[in-house]
Amino acid sequence: MKRRLQGGFSLVEMLIGLMLTALILQAIPPLLSTAFVSWRQSVARTATHQSGRMAMEAMTRELRLASQIVSPLPGQVATAVSVDTTDETGKTSRLTFRLGTNLGANRQTLYRISGGGQPTPLTEDTVSELRFWYKPPHLLVIDLTLTDRETGLCDSLTSAVTCLNLAE
């Protein structure tokens, strides 16, 4: 009787193949988890940076039109800035940018306060530090440090504003 050779895998080869497949499949979830965490941190950091960038843009646009800088005094560093602005009719109004409200609430939210009106938030609980420097005759430097609540990552933005309407 002749034996026919059959092609295929032996039981040992099948077991080795299954073990290797199981090892590879065990390595995939941690890799995907790490990639997901990195992606989430990137999205959170981008959102925080975008919020700070928009607040910085709003401040520079309005501070550029200041007719007088009330505080900080020349050469000093302050955590808030107050300026007087004059509209096209000649009416002067006070504008302030600061962290927190007058009542001390929301210390990591940047507010715009116009005249005696209600504070308007420019950011939501992301600003960990805010500094202003007035360098006469026309330069106002803004330094904004942002901290993402979810990841704890920090980002810093700095802008120098040339105030176009200040008296010489």
CSV table of C-alpha atoms in Angstrom, one decimal:
chain,number,residue,atom,x,y,z
A,1,MET,CA,0.0,0.0,0.0
A,2,LYS,CA,1.2,3.4,-1.0
A,3,ARG,CA,1.0,6.3,1.4
A,4,ARG,CA,0.1,9.6,0.0
A,5,LEU,CA,1.8,12.7,1.3
A,6,GLN,CA,-0.7,15.3,2.2
A,7,GLY,CA,0.2,19.0,2.2
A,8,GLY,CA,-0.7,21.1,5.3
A,9,PHE,CA,0.3,22.0,8.7
A,10,SER,CA,1.0,19.7,11.6
A,11,LEU,CA,-0.6,20.3,15.0
A,12,VAL,CA,2.7,21.7,16.4
A,13,GLU,CA,2.9,24.2,13.6
A,14,MET,CA,-0.7,25.3,14.1
A,15,LEU,CA,-0.1,25.8,17.8
A,16,ILE,CA,3.0,27.9,17.2
A,17,GLY,CA,1.1,30.0,14.7
A,18,LEU,CA,-1.8,30.6,17.1
A,19,MET,CA,0.7,31.6,19.9
A,20,LEU,CA,2.4,34.1,17.7
A,21,THR,CA,-0.9,35.5,16.5
A,22,ALA,CA,-2.1,35.8,20.2
A,23,LEU,CA,1.2,37.7,21.1
A,24,ILE,CA,0.8,40.1,18.3
A,25,LEU,CA,-2.8,40.7,19.1
A,26,GLN,CA,-1.9,41.4,22.7
A,27,ALA,CA,0.6,44.1,21.6
A,28,ILE,CA,-2.0,46.1,19.5
A,29,PRO,CA,-4.3,47.5,22.3
A,30,PRO,CA,-1.5,49.3,24.3
A,31,LEU,CA,-0.2,50.8,21.0
A,32,LEU,CA,-3.7,52.1,20.1
A,33,SER,CA,-4.2,53.3,23.7
A,34,THR,CA,-1.0,55.3,23.6
A,35,ALA,CA,-1.9,56.8,20.2
A,36,PHE,CA,-5.4,57.7,21.5
A,37,VAL,CA,-4.0,59.5,24.6
A,38,SER,CA,-1.5,61.4,22.4
A,39,TRP,CA,-4.3,62.4,20.0
A,40,ARG,CA,-6.5,63.5,22.9
A,41,GLN,CA,-3.7,65.6,24.4
A,42,SER,CA,-3.0,67.2,21.0
A,43,VAL,CA,-6.7,68.1,20.6
A,44,ALA,CA,-6.9,69.6,24.1
A,45,ARG,CA,-3.7,71.6,23.6
A,46,THR,CA,-4.9,72.9,20.3
A,47,ALA,CA,-8.2,74.0,21.8
A,48,THR,CA,-6.5,75.8,24.7
A,49,HIS,CA,-4.0,77.5,22.3
A,50,GLN,CA,-6.8,78.5,20.0
A,51,SER,CA,-8.8,80.0,22.9
A,52,GLY,CA,-5.7,82.0,24.1
A,53,ARG,CA,-4.9,83.1,20.6
A,54,MET,CA,-8.4,84.5,20.0
A,55,ALA,CA,-8.3,86.3,23.4
A,56,MET,CA,-4.9,87.7,22.6
A,57,GLU,CA,-6.2,88.9,19.2
A,58,ALA,CA,-9.2,90.6,20.8
A,59,MET,CA,-7.0,92.4,23.4
A,60,THR,CA,-4.4,93.6,20.9
A,61,ARG,CA,-7.1,94.9,18.5
A,62,GLU,CA,-8.7,97.0,21.3
A,63,LEU,CA,-5.5,98.0,23.0
A,64,ARG,CA,-4.1,99.3,19.7
A,65,LEU,CA,-6.7,102.0,19.8
A,66,ALA,CA,-6.0,103.2,23.4
A,67,SER,CA,-5.8,107.0,23.8
A,68,GLN,CA,-4.3,106.7,27.3
A,69,ILE,CA,-2.9,103.9,29.4
A,70,VAL,CA,-4.1,104.2,33.0
A,71,SER,CA,-2.3,101.1,34.3
A,72,PRO,CA,0.3,99.7,34.4
A,73,LEU,CA,2.5,102.7,34.9
A,74,PRO,CA,5.5,103.0,32.6
A,75,GLY,CA,8.2,100.4,33.2
A,76,GLN,CA,6.0,98.4,35.6
A,77,VAL,CA,4.5,94.9,35.3
A,78,ALA,CA,0.9,94.4,36.2
A,79,THR,CA,-1.7,91.6,36.1
A,80,ALA,CA,-4.4,93.8,34.6
A,81,VAL,CA,-4.4,96.7,32.1
A,82,SER,CA,-6.8,99.6,32.1
A,83,VAL,CA,-6.9,102.0,29.1
A,84,ASP,CA,-9.0,104.9,28.0
A,85,THR,CA,-10.4,104.7,24.5
A,86,THR,CA,-12.0,107.5,22.5
A,87,ASP,CA,-14.6,106.8,19.9
A,88,GLU,CA,-15.2,108.8,16.7
A,89,THR,CA,-17.6,111.2,18.6
A,90,GLY,CA,-14.9,112.0,21.1
A,91,LYS,CA,-16.5,110.1,24.0
A,92,THR,CA,-13.9,108.5,26.3
A,93,SER,CA,-14.5,105.2,28.0
A,94,ARG,CA,-12.4,102.9,30.3
A,95,LEU,CA,-11.5,99.4,29.2
A,96,THR,CA,-9.9,96.8,31.5
A,97,PHE,CA,-8.5,93.3,30.8
A,98,ARG,CA,-7.9,91.1,33.9
A,99,LEU,CA,-8.1,87.7,35.4
A,100,GLY,CA,-11.2,87.0,37.5
A,101,THR,CA,-14.2,89.1,38.3
A,102,ASN,CA,-14.3,92.0,40.8
A,103,LEU,CA,-15.7,89.6,43.3
A,104,GLY,CA,-12.6,87.4,43.0
A,105,ALA,CA,-14.4,84.5,41.2
A,106,ASN,CA,-13.1,82.6,38.1
A,107,ARG,CA,-9.4,83.4,38.7
A,108,GLN,CA,-8.3,81.6,35.6
A,109,THR,CA,-10.8,83.3,33.2
A,110,LEU,CA,-9.7,86.4,31.3
A,111,TYR,CA,-12.3,89.1,31.3
A,112,ARG,CA,-12.9,92.3,29.3
A,113,ILE,CA,-14.6,95.0,31.4
A,114,SER,CA,-15.9,98.0,29.5
A,115,GLY,CA,-16.7,101.1,31.6
A,116,GLY,CA,-18.7,100.1,34.7
A,117,GLY,CA,-20.4,97.2,32.8
A,118,GLN,CA,-20.5,93.5,33.3
A,119,PRO,CA,-17.3,91.5,32.8
A,120,THR,CA,-17.3,89.6,29.5
A,121,PRO,CA,-15.2,86.4,29.5
A,122,LEU,CA,-12.6,86.0,26.7
A,123,THR,CA,-11.4,82.5,27.9
A,124,GLU,CA,-12.8,79.8,30.1
A,125,ASP,CA,-10.6,78.7,33.0
A,126,THR,CA,-7.5,78.3,30.9
A,127,VAL,CA,-5.3,81.3,31.8
A,128,SER,CA,-2.9,80.6,34.6
A,129,GLU,CA,-0.9,83.8,34.3
A,130,LEU,CA,-1.4,87.2,32.7
A,131,ARG,CA,1.1,90.1,32.7
A,132,PHE,CA,1.3,93.5,31.0
A,133,TRP,CA,4.3,95.8,30.6
A,134,TYR,CA,4.0,99.4,29.4
A,135,LYS,CA,7.1,100.6,27.6
A,136,PRO,CA,6.7,104.3,26.7
A,137,PRO,CA,6.0,105.9,24.4
A,138,HIS,CA,3.7,103.5,22.6
A,139,LEU,CA,4.5,99.9,23.4
A,140,LEU,CA,2.3,97.5,25.5
A,141,VAL,CA,3.6,93.9,25.9
A,142,ILE,CA,1.1,91.2,26.8
A,143,ASP,CA,2.2,87.8,28.2
A,144,LEU,CA,-0.4,85.1,28.5
A,145,THR,CA,0.2,81.6,30.0
A,146,LEU,CA,-2.4,79.0,29.4
A,147,THR,CA,-2.9,75.7,31.2
A,148,ASP,CA,-5.0,72.9,29.8
A,149,ARG,CA,-7.3,71.6,32.6
A,150,GLU,CA,-7.4,68.1,31.2
A,151,THR,CA,-3.8,67.5,30.5
A,152,GLY,CA,-2.0,70.1,32.6
A,153,LEU,CA,0.1,71.2,29.6
A,154,CYS,CA,1.1,74.8,29.6
A,155,ASP,CA,1.5,77.2,26.6
A,156,SER,CA,2.7,80.8,26.5
A,157,LEU,CA,1.7,83.6,24.2
A,158,THR,CA,3.4,87.0,24.0
A,159,SER,CA,2.3,90.0,21.9
A,160,ALA,CA,3.6,93.5,21.7
A,161,VAL,CA,1.0,96.1,20.9
A,162,THR,CA,1.8,99.5,19.4
A,163,CYS,CA,-0.9,101.9,20.7
A,164,LEU,CA,-1.6,104.2,17.8
A,165,ASN,CA,-3.6,106.9,19.5
A,166,LEU,CA,-1.4,107.7,22.5
A,167,ALA,CA,-0.3,111.3,23.0
A,168,GLU,CA,3.5,111.9,22.6
